[in-house]
GROMACS .gro file of C-alpha atoms in nm:
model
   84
    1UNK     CA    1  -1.385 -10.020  -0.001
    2UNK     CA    2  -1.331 -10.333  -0.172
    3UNK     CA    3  -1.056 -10.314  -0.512
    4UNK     CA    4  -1.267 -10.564  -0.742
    5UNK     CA    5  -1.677 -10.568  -0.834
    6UNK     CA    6  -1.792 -10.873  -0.982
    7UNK     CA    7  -1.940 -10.867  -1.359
    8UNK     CA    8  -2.125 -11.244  -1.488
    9UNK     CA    9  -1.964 -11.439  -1.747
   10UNK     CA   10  -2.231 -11.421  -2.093
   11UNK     CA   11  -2.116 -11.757  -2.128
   12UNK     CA   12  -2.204 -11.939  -1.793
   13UNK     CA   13  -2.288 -11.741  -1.562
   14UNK     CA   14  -2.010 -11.738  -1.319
   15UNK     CA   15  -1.897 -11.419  -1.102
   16UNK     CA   16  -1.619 -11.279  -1.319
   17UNK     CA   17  -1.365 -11.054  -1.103
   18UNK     CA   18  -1.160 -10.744  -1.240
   19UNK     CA   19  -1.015 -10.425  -1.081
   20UNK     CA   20  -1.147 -10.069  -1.208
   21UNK     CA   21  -0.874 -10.000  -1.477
   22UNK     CA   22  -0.936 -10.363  -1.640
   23UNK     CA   23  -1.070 -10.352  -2.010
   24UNK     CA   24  -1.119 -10.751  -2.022
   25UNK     CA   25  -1.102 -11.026  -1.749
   26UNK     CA   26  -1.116 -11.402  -1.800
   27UNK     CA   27  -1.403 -11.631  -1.660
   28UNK     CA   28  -1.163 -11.849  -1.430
   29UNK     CA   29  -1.451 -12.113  -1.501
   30UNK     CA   30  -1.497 -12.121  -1.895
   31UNK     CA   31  -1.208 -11.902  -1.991
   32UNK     CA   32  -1.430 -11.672  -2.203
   33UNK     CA   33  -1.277 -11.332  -2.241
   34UNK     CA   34  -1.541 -11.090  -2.073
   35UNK     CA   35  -1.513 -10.710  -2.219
   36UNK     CA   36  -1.594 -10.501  -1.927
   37UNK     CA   37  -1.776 -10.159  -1.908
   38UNK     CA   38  -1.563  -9.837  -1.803
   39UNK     CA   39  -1.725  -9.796  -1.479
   40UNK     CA   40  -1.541  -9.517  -1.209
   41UNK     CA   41  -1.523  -9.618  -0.877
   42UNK     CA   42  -1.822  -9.473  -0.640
   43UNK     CA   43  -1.711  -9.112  -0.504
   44UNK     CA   44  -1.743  -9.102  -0.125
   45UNK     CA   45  -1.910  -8.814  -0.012
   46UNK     CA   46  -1.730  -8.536   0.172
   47UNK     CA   47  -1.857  -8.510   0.531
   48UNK     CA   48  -2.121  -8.256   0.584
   49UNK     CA   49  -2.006  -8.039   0.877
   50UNK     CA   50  -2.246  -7.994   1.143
   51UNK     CA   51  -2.402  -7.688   1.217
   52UNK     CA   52  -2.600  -7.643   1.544
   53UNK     CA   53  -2.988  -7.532   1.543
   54UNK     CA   54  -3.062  -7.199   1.675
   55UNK     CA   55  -3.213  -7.371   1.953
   56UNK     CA   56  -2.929  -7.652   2.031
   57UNK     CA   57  -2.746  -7.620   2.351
   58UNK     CA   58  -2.406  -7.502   2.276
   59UNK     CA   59  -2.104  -7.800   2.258
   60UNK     CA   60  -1.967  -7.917   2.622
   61UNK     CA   61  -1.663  -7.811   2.542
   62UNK     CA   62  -1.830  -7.454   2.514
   63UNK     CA   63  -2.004  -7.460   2.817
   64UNK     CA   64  -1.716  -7.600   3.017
   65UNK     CA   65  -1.515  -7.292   2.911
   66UNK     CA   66  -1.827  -7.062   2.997
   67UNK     CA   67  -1.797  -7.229   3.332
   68UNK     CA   68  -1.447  -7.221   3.425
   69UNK     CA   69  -1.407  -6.832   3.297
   70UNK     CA   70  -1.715  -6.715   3.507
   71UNK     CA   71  -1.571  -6.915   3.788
   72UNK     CA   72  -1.243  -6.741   3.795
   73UNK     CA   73  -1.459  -6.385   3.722
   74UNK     CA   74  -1.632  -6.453   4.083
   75UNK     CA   75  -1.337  -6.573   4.267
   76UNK     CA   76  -1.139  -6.252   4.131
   77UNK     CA   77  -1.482  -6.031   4.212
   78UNK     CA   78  -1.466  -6.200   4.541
   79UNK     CA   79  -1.105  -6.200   4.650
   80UNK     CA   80  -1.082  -5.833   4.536
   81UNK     CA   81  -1.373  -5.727   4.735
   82UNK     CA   82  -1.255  -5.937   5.051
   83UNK     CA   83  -0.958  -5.721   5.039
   84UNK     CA   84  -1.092  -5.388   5.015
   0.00000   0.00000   0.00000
C-alpha cells in the first residue's frame, strides 16, 4: 500500500504529494502551500474465514486422514483375524 496519495494544486493544477500525517504540502511546481484534508488511511479488511457448505466435500487434508486411519483399521482387522 503506497505511503503518499496525490491531492491537485488550486493554483495549477499539478499532482501535489504528502504522507497521511501532513497538514500542508508544497506544489513542487508553483510553490503554493496546499492545506490538506485529514483523511485516515483505507482499513484493510480482516480476512473472512472460510466456512464449507453443508454440501462441500470435506478438505484433502481431511479425507487423506479418513483414508490412512481406515487403512490401518483393515490391515489391523485383517492381520488379527489372519492370526486367529
Amino acid at each position: 500500500m503506497p505511503d503518499a496519495v496525490v491531492v491537485t494544486c488550486p493554483r495549477c493544477g499539478a499532482g501535489v504529494e504528502h504522507g497521511w500525517s501532513a497538514q500542508q504540502a508544497q506544489c513542487r511546481y508553483c510553490g503554493t502551500l496546499v492545506d490538506l484534508p485529514h483523511a485516515e488511511p483505507p482499513l484493510v479488511p480482516e480476512p473472512v474465514p472460510h466456512r464449507p457448505l453443508p454440501d462441500e466435500p470435506p478438505a484433502k487434508s481431511a479425507y487423506a486422514a479418513r483414508v490412512v486411519g481406515l487403512s490401518l483399521v483393515a490391515l489391523l482387522v485383517g492381520v488379527t483375524a489372519g492370526v486367529g
